[in-house]
Amino acid sequence: VVPGKPGESELIRRVRGQSLPRMPLTGPPWLSDEEIKLLEDWIAAGLPAAAVAPASEPPQEPPAEAPAAKQGPPRWSDVAPLFLSRCAKCHSQKGIMGPAPEGFLATGYREILASGERASVVPGNPAASEVVRRIKGLSRPRMPFDGPPYLEEAEIHRIVDWIAAGAPDDQGNRAPLPVGKRVRYRGALTGTWEIDGMKVEADGGTRIKKSPRVGERVEIRGVVESDGGIRATRIKPR
């Protein structure tokens, strides 16, 4: 912000979309013309501070009782701030790295559940959700890309619990399974057709290259089954 000069202030350029990424990162919707003009007028006036309350004003009394803890599994509103503050800066239509990497958008409920190149969230199965694998560092690169610091354990658990509950929206409705959608995992083979502790189904239609052994890093490609499990279509060493 350049006091007195809204036209030279990067803040104004960002909210207008003249500089990228346009702000706020959670848009659209963006700020309205009236809201932008309020900012411009404030900058043009030299950034006047808000009036200070008189010292004689009595302090506000704290609430008599703390609000009761929220019951039940997490809903979208419980995890949305994490995705919007730590992921959407890159995973948006015009993020700081350009188009969203791998087509994954983290700007809203529908976008996160959409299966673009691959399904990143498998409702009811956190271990099969690439989102969880990335924030835990099981798949590389670990996310958020600008970490460390990465998400705290409590924040990771919140996302895991949300997906385990079926990735419900704010009304508590479980998200539909992306049956038949493609998935891809890269990690350590920890057992017979088990990647980082997650079992996948391998059958006669699974292409297995070079018979990878336990302990090796592998890439597993597959599809989401109707029960939320994963059927491998290809397994190969990495």
mmCIF file of C-alpha atoms in Angstrom:
data_model
loop_
_atom_site.group_PDB
_atom_site.id
_atom_site.type_symbol
_atom_site.label_atom_id
_atom_site.label_comp_id
_atom_site.label_asym_id
_atom_site.label_seq_id
_atom_site.Cartn_x
_atom_site.Cartn_y
_atom_site.Cartn_z
ATOM 1 C CA VAL A 1 0.000 0.000 0.000
ATOM 2 C CA VAL A 2 1.289 3.465 -0.929
ATOM 3 C CA PRO A 3 -0.534 5.997 1.292
ATOM 4 C CA GLY A 4 -2.356 8.587 -0.786
ATOM 5 C CA LYS A 5 -1.782 6.662 -4.046
ATOM 6 C CA PRO A 6 -4.248 3.838 -4.639
ATOM 7 C CA GLY A 7 -3.155 3.556 -8.274
ATOM 8 C CA GLU A 8 0.382 2.632 -7.165
ATOM 9 C CA SER A 9 -0.737 0.230 -4.427
ATOM 10 C CA GLU A 10 -0.258 -3.478 -5.142
ATOM 11 C CA LEU A 11 -3.198 -4.241 -2.870
ATOM 12 C CA ILE A 12 -5.540 -2.538 -5.336
ATOM 13 C CA ARG A 13 -3.908 -4.227 -8.323
ATOM 14 C CA ARG A 14 -4.455 -7.647 -6.684
ATOM 15 C CA VAL A 15 -8.100 -7.146 -5.759
ATOM 16 C CA ARG A 16 -8.791 -5.832 -9.284
ATOM 17 C CA GLY A 17 -6.939 -8.728 -10.938
ATOM 18 C CA GLN A 18 -4.365 -6.482 -12.609
ATOM 19 C CA SER A 19 -1.633 -8.448 -10.793
ATOM 20 C CA LEU A 20 -1.807 -12.217 -10.352
ATOM 21 C CA PRO A 21 -2.877 -14.165 -8.487
ATOM 22 C CA ARG A 22 -6.030 -12.141 -8.050
ATOM 23 C CA MET A 23 -7.099 -11.702 -4.445
ATOM 24 C CA PRO A 24 -8.725 -13.038 -2.411
ATOM 25 C CA LEU A 25 -7.369 -16.482 -3.315
ATOM 26 C CA THR A 26 -10.728 -18.000 -2.355
ATOM 27 C CA GLY A 27 -12.467 -16.053 -5.137
ATOM 28 C CA PRO A 28 -14.564 -15.919 -7.132
ATOM 29 C CA PRO A 29 -16.559 -14.185 -5.899
ATOM 30 C CA TRP A 30 -14.097 -11.305 -5.744
ATOM 31 C CA LEU A 31 -14.591 -7.969 -4.011
ATOM 32 C CA SER A 32 -17.399 -5.895 -5.473
ATOM 33 C CA ASP A 33 -16.702 -2.551 -7.182
ATOM 34 C CA GLU A 34 -18.130 -0.785 -4.127
ATOM 35 C CA GLU A 35 -15.791 -2.671 -1.772
ATOM 36 C CA ILE A 36 -12.781 -1.929 -3.955
ATOM 37 C CA LYS A 37 -13.706 1.758 -4.023
ATOM 38 C CA LEU A 38 -13.836 1.777 -0.210
ATOM 39 C CA LEU A 39 -10.250 0.538 -0.167
ATOM 40 C CA GLU A 40 -9.180 3.064 -2.789
ATOM 41 C CA ASP A 41 -10.796 5.946 -0.872
ATOM 42 C CA TRP A 42 -9.118 4.787 2.360
ATOM 43 C CA ILE A 43 -5.701 4.683 0.680
ATOM 44 C CA ALA A 44 -6.298 8.025 -1.043
ATOM 45 C CA ALA A 45 -7.120 9.557 2.354
ATOM 46 C CA GLY A 46 -3.767 8.413 3.731
ATOM 47 C CA LEU A 47 -4.849 5.262 5.606
ATOM 48 C CA PRO A 48 -6.753 6.935 8.468
ATOM 49 C CA ALA A 49 -6.949 4.769 11.585
ATOM 50 C CA ALA A 50 -10.217 3.835 13.252
ATOM 51 C CA ALA A 51 -11.403 5.985 16.137
ATOM 52 C CA VAL A 52 -10.184 4.768 19.521
ATOM 53 C CA ALA A 53 -12.833 3.974 22.105
ATOM 54 C CA PRO A 54 -12.761 6.311 25.141
ATOM 55 C CA ALA A 55 -10.722 5.043 28.071
ATOM 56 C CA SER A 56 -13.725 5.313 30.384
ATOM 57 C CA GLU A 57 -15.660 2.713 28.427
ATOM 58 C CA PRO A 58 -16.073 -0.335 30.669
ATOM 59 C CA PRO A 59 -14.495 -3.557 29.432
ATOM 60 C CA GLN A 60 -16.806 -6.130 27.952
ATOM 61 C CA GLU A 61 -17.751 -8.872 30.378
ATOM 62 C CA PRO A 62 -16.600 -12.370 29.356
ATOM 63 C CA PRO A 63 -19.322 -14.930 28.674
ATOM 64 C CA ALA A 64 -20.552 -16.714 31.759
ATOM 65 C CA GLU A 65 -19.950 -20.149 30.267
ATOM 66 C CA ALA A 66 -17.666 -21.405 27.555
ATOM 67 C CA PRO A 67 -19.540 -22.714 24.502
ATOM 68 C CA ALA A 68 -20.025 -26.445 24.431
ATOM 69 C CA ALA A 69 -17.597 -28.436 22.329
ATOM 70 C CA LYS A 70 -18.896 -29.333 18.889
ATOM 71 C CA GLN A 71 -20.164 -32.883 18.703
ATOM 72 C CA GLY A 72 -19.945 -35.352 15.848
ATOM 73 C CA PRO A 73 -17.470 -35.821 12.996
ATOM 74 C CA PRO A 74 -15.906 -32.831 11.216
ATOM 75 C CA ARG A 75 -17.818 -31.198 8.402
ATOM 76 C CA TRP A 76 -16.600 -29.114 5.494
ATOM 77 C CA SER A 77 -16.562 -25.872 7.509
ATOM 78 C CA ASP A 78 -14.158 -27.535 9.976
ATOM 79 C CA VAL A 79 -11.513 -28.270 7.335
ATOM 80 C CA ALA A 80 -12.170 -25.514 4.788
ATOM 81 C CA PRO A 81 -9.873 -22.963 6.531
ATOM 82 C CA LEU A 82 -6.943 -25.403 6.243
ATOM 83 C CA PHE A 83 -7.446 -25.988 2.525
ATOM 84 C CA LEU A 84 -8.066 -22.313 1.784
ATOM 85 C CA SER A 85 -5.125 -20.971 3.809
ATOM 86 C CA ARG A 86 -2.488 -23.630 3.054
ATOM 87 C CA CYS A 87 -3.455 -25.195 -0.294
ATOM 88 C CA ALA A 88 -5.465 -22.756 -2.405
ATOM 89 C CA LYS A 89 -2.538 -20.375 -2.925
ATOM 90 C CA CYS A 90 -1.213 -22.868 -5.504
ATOM 91 C CA HIS A 91 -4.229 -25.081 -6.125
ATOM 92 C CA SER A 92 -6.504 -22.504 -7.718
ATOM 93 C CA GLN A 93 -7.265 -21.522 -11.302
ATOM 94 C CA LYS A 94 -4.609 -18.792 -11.217
ATOM 95 C CA GLY A 95 -2.353 -19.715 -8.307
ATOM 96 C CA ILE A 96 1.132 -18.494 -7.550
ATOM 97 C CA MET A 97 2.527 -21.304 -9.733
ATOM 98 C CA GLY A 98 0.082 -20.720 -12.586
ATOM 99 C CA PRO A 99 -2.598 -23.347 -13.285
ATOM 100 C CA ALA A 100 -3.331 -25.719 -10.394
ATOM 101 C CA PRO A 101 -0.710 -28.523 -10.231
ATOM 102 C CA GLU A 102 -2.144 -31.825 -11.516
ATOM 103 C CA GLY A 103 -5.472 -30.075 -11.980
ATOM 104 C CA PHE A 104 -6.298 -30.318 -8.270
ATOM 105 C CA LEU A 105 -8.301 -27.338 -7.004
ATOM 106 C CA ALA A 106 -8.577 -26.578 -3.283
ATOM 107 C CA THR A 107 -10.821 -23.536 -3.550
ATOM 108 C CA GLY A 108 -14.109 -25.117 -2.468
ATOM 109 C CA TYR A 109 -15.984 -28.254 -1.459
ATOM 110 C CA ARG A 110 -16.975 -29.325 -4.962
ATOM 111 C CA GLU A 111 -13.550 -28.546 -6.376
ATOM 112 C CA ILE A 112 -11.704 -30.666 -3.803
ATOM 113 C CA LEU A 113 -13.975 -33.649 -4.429
ATOM 114 C CA ALA A 114 -13.879 -33.317 -8.218
ATOM 115 C CA SER A 115 -11.876 -35.992 -10.004
ATOM 116 C CA GLY A 116 -9.804 -34.216 -12.639
ATOM 117 C CA GLU A 117 -6.721 -36.146 -13.714
ATOM 118 C CA ARG A 118 -7.178 -38.413 -10.676
ATOM 119 C CA ALA A 119 -9.317 -38.683 -7.563
ATOM 120 C CA SER A 120 -7.492 -36.961 -4.701
ATOM 121 C CA VAL A 121 -10.139 -37.701 -2.049
ATOM 122 C CA VAL A 122 -11.799 -41.103 -1.567
ATOM 123 C CA PRO A 123 -14.611 -40.437 0.945
ATOM 124 C CA GLY A 124 -14.497 -42.965 3.776
ATOM 125 C CA ASN A 125 -10.941 -44.068 2.942
ATOM 126 C CA PRO A 126 -8.301 -41.548 4.102
ATOM 127 C CA ALA A 127 -5.413 -43.962 3.402
ATOM 128 C CA ALA A 128 -6.445 -44.093 -0.263
ATOM 129 C CA SER A 129 -6.785 -40.291 -0.517
ATOM 130 C CA GLU A 130 -3.796 -38.624 -2.151
ATOM 131 C CA VAL A 131 -4.556 -35.448 -0.202
ATOM 132 C CA VAL A 132 -3.776 -37.300 3.041
ATOM 133 C CA ARG A 133 -0.693 -38.993 1.594
ATOM 134 C CA ARG A 134 0.712 -35.615 0.518
ATOM 135 C CA ILE A 135 0.139 -33.765 3.782
ATOM 136 C CA LYS A 136 1.690 -36.701 5.689
ATOM 137 C CA GLY A 137 4.686 -36.857 3.353
ATOM 138 C CA LEU A 138 4.004 -40.428 2.201
ATOM 139 C CA SER A 139 3.810 -39.167 -1.390
ATOM 140 C CA ARG A 140 6.286 -36.618 -2.702
ATOM 141 C CA PRO A 141 6.572 -33.714 -2.795
ATOM 142 C CA ARG A 142 5.095 -33.247 0.642
ATOM 143 C CA MET A 143 2.433 -30.584 0.880
ATOM 144 C CA PRO A 144 1.995 -27.707 1.409
ATOM 145 C CA PHE A 145 4.741 -27.079 -1.136
ATOM 146 C CA ASP A 146 6.018 -24.044 0.801
ATOM 147 C CA GLY A 147 6.604 -26.141 3.943
ATOM 148 C CA PRO A 148 8.134 -26.575 6.377
ATOM 149 C CA PRO A 149 6.298 -25.815 8.490
ATOM 150 C CA TYR A 150 3.804 -28.407 7.295
ATOM 151 C CA LEU A 151 0.377 -28.983 8.806
ATOM 152 C CA GLU A 152 0.387 -29.754 12.512
ATOM 153 C CA GLU A 153 -0.601 -33.245 13.621
ATOM 154 C CA ALA A 154 -3.938 -31.984 14.933
ATOM 155 C CA GLU A 155 -4.667 -30.355 11.563
ATOM 156 C CA ILE A 156 -3.777 -33.541 9.693
ATOM 157 C CA HIS A 157 -6.012 -35.553 12.009
ATOM 158 C CA ARG A 158 -8.868 -33.135 11.344
ATOM 159 C CA ILE A 159 -8.627 -33.730 7.580
ATOM 160 C CA VAL A 160 -8.228 -37.498 8.090
ATOM 161 C CA ASP A 161 -11.309 -37.600 10.338
ATOM 162 C CA TRP A 162 -13.307 -35.567 7.824
ATOM 163 C CA ILE A 163 -12.498 -37.956 4.978
ATOM 164 C CA ALA A 164 -13.062 -41.006 7.222
ATOM 165 C CA ALA A 165 -16.554 -39.655 7.976
ATOM 166 C CA GLY A 166 -17.295 -39.559 4.251
ATOM 167 C CA ALA A 167 -16.122 -35.980 3.543
ATOM 168 C CA PRO A 168 -19.504 -34.518 4.591
ATOM 169 C CA ASP A 169 -20.681 -31.091 3.523
ATOM 170 C CA ASP A 170 -21.972 -28.534 6.031
ATOM 171 C CA GLN A 171 -25.361 -30.280 6.161
ATOM 172 C CA GLY A 172 -23.720 -33.583 7.110
ATOM 173 C CA ASN A 173 -24.306 -35.238 3.735
ATOM 174 C CA ARG A 174 -21.596 -37.728 2.792
ATOM 175 C CA ALA A 175 -19.834 -37.168 -0.504
ATOM 176 C CA PRO A 176 -20.406 -39.768 -3.241
ATOM 177 C CA LEU A 177 -17.611 -42.225 -3.972
ATOM 178 C CA PRO A 178 -15.730 -41.526 -7.224
ATOM 179 C CA VAL A 179 -16.292 -45.105 -8.403
ATOM 180 C CA GLY A 180 -14.214 -46.003 -11.450
ATOM 181 C CA LYS A 181 -12.036 -42.893 -11.172
ATOM 182 C CA ARG A 182 -8.280 -43.251 -11.490
ATOM 183 C CA VAL A 183 -5.790 -42.967 -8.631
ATOM 184 C CA ARG A 184 -1.997 -43.047 -8.460
ATOM 185 C CA TYR A 185 0.249 -43.685 -5.466
ATOM 186 C CA ARG A 186 4.016 -43.508 -5.124
ATOM 187 C CA GLY A 187 5.531 -44.861 -1.950
ATOM 188 C CA ALA A 188 7.093 -47.840 -0.201
ATOM 189 C CA LEU A 189 5.900 -51.406 -0.727
ATOM 190 C CA THR A 190 5.278 -52.568 2.855
ATOM 191 C CA GLY A 191 3.667 -55.923 2.079
ATOM 192 C CA THR A 192 2.216 -57.982 -0.748
ATOM 193 C CA TRP A 193 0.447 -55.310 -2.806
ATOM 194 C CA GLU A 194 0.447 -52.967 0.141
ATOM 195 C CA ILE A 195 1.773 -49.426 -0.185
ATOM 196 C CA ASP A 196 2.675 -47.586 3.035
ATOM 197 C CA GLY A 197 0.388 -49.937 4.944
ATOM 198 C CA MET A 198 -2.599 -49.622 2.583
ATOM 199 C CA LYS A 199 -3.775 -52.796 0.860
ATOM 200 C CA VAL A 200 -4.773 -52.689 -2.805
ATOM 201 C CA GLU A 201 -6.463 -55.428 -4.807
ATOM 202 C CA ALA A 202 -4.397 -57.052 -7.554
ATOM 203 C CA ASP A 203 -5.978 -59.529 -9.962
ATOM 204 C CA GLY A 204 -5.365 -61.089 -13.342
ATOM 205 C CA GLY A 205 -5.866 -57.735 -15.004
ATOM 206 C CA THR A 206 -3.132 -56.025 -12.982
ATOM 207 C CA ARG A 207 0.084 -55.379 -14.919
ATOM 208 C CA ILE A 208 3.022 -56.045 -12.591
ATOM 209 C CA LYS A 209 6.426 -54.952 -13.847
ATOM 210 C CA LYS A 210 9.707 -56.470 -12.625
ATOM 211 C CA SER A 211 8.099 -58.117 -9.574
ATOM 212 C CA PRO A 212 8.864 -55.369 -7.042
ATOM 213 C CA ARG A 213 9.908 -56.551 -3.591
ATOM 214 C CA VAL A 214 8.883 -55.415 -0.128
ATOM 215 C CA GLY A 215 10.900 -52.372 0.863
ATOM 216 C CA GLU A 216 11.190 -50.978 -2.670
ATOM 217 C CA ARG A 217 9.581 -47.749 -3.783
ATOM 218 C CA VAL A 218 6.788 -48.369 -6.242
ATOM 219 C CA GLU A 219 4.135 -46.647 -8.281
ATOM 220 C CA ILE A 220 0.647 -48.118 -8.119
ATOM 221 C CA ARG A 221 -2.053 -47.011 -10.499
ATOM 222 C CA GLY A 222 -5.617 -48.132 -10.018
ATOM 223 C CA VAL A 223 -9.310 -47.298 -9.881
ATOM 224 C CA VAL A 224 -11.757 -46.714 -7.045
ATOM 225 C CA GLU A 225 -14.095 -49.643 -6.398
ATOM 226 C CA SER A 226 -17.731 -49.415 -5.249
ATOM 227 C CA ASP A 227 -16.739 -50.215 -1.634
ATOM 228 C CA GLY A 228 -14.120 -47.443 -1.542
ATOM 229 C CA GLY A 229 -11.223 -49.852 -1.969
ATOM 230 C CA ILE A 230 -8.608 -49.646 -4.704
ATOM 231 C CA ARG A 231 -8.099 -52.132 -7.524
ATOM 232 C CA ALA A 232 -4.589 -51.881 -8.972
ATOM 233 C CA THR A 233 -4.247 -51.736 -12.726
ATOM 234 C CA ARG A 234 -0.452 -51.396 -12.766
ATOM 235 C CA ILE A 235 2.335 -51.877 -10.233
ATOM 236 C CA LYS A 236 5.958 -51.057 -11.032
ATOM 237 C CA PRO A 237 9.167 -50.062 -9.231
ATOM 238 C CA ARG A 238 10.022 -46.380 -9.075
#
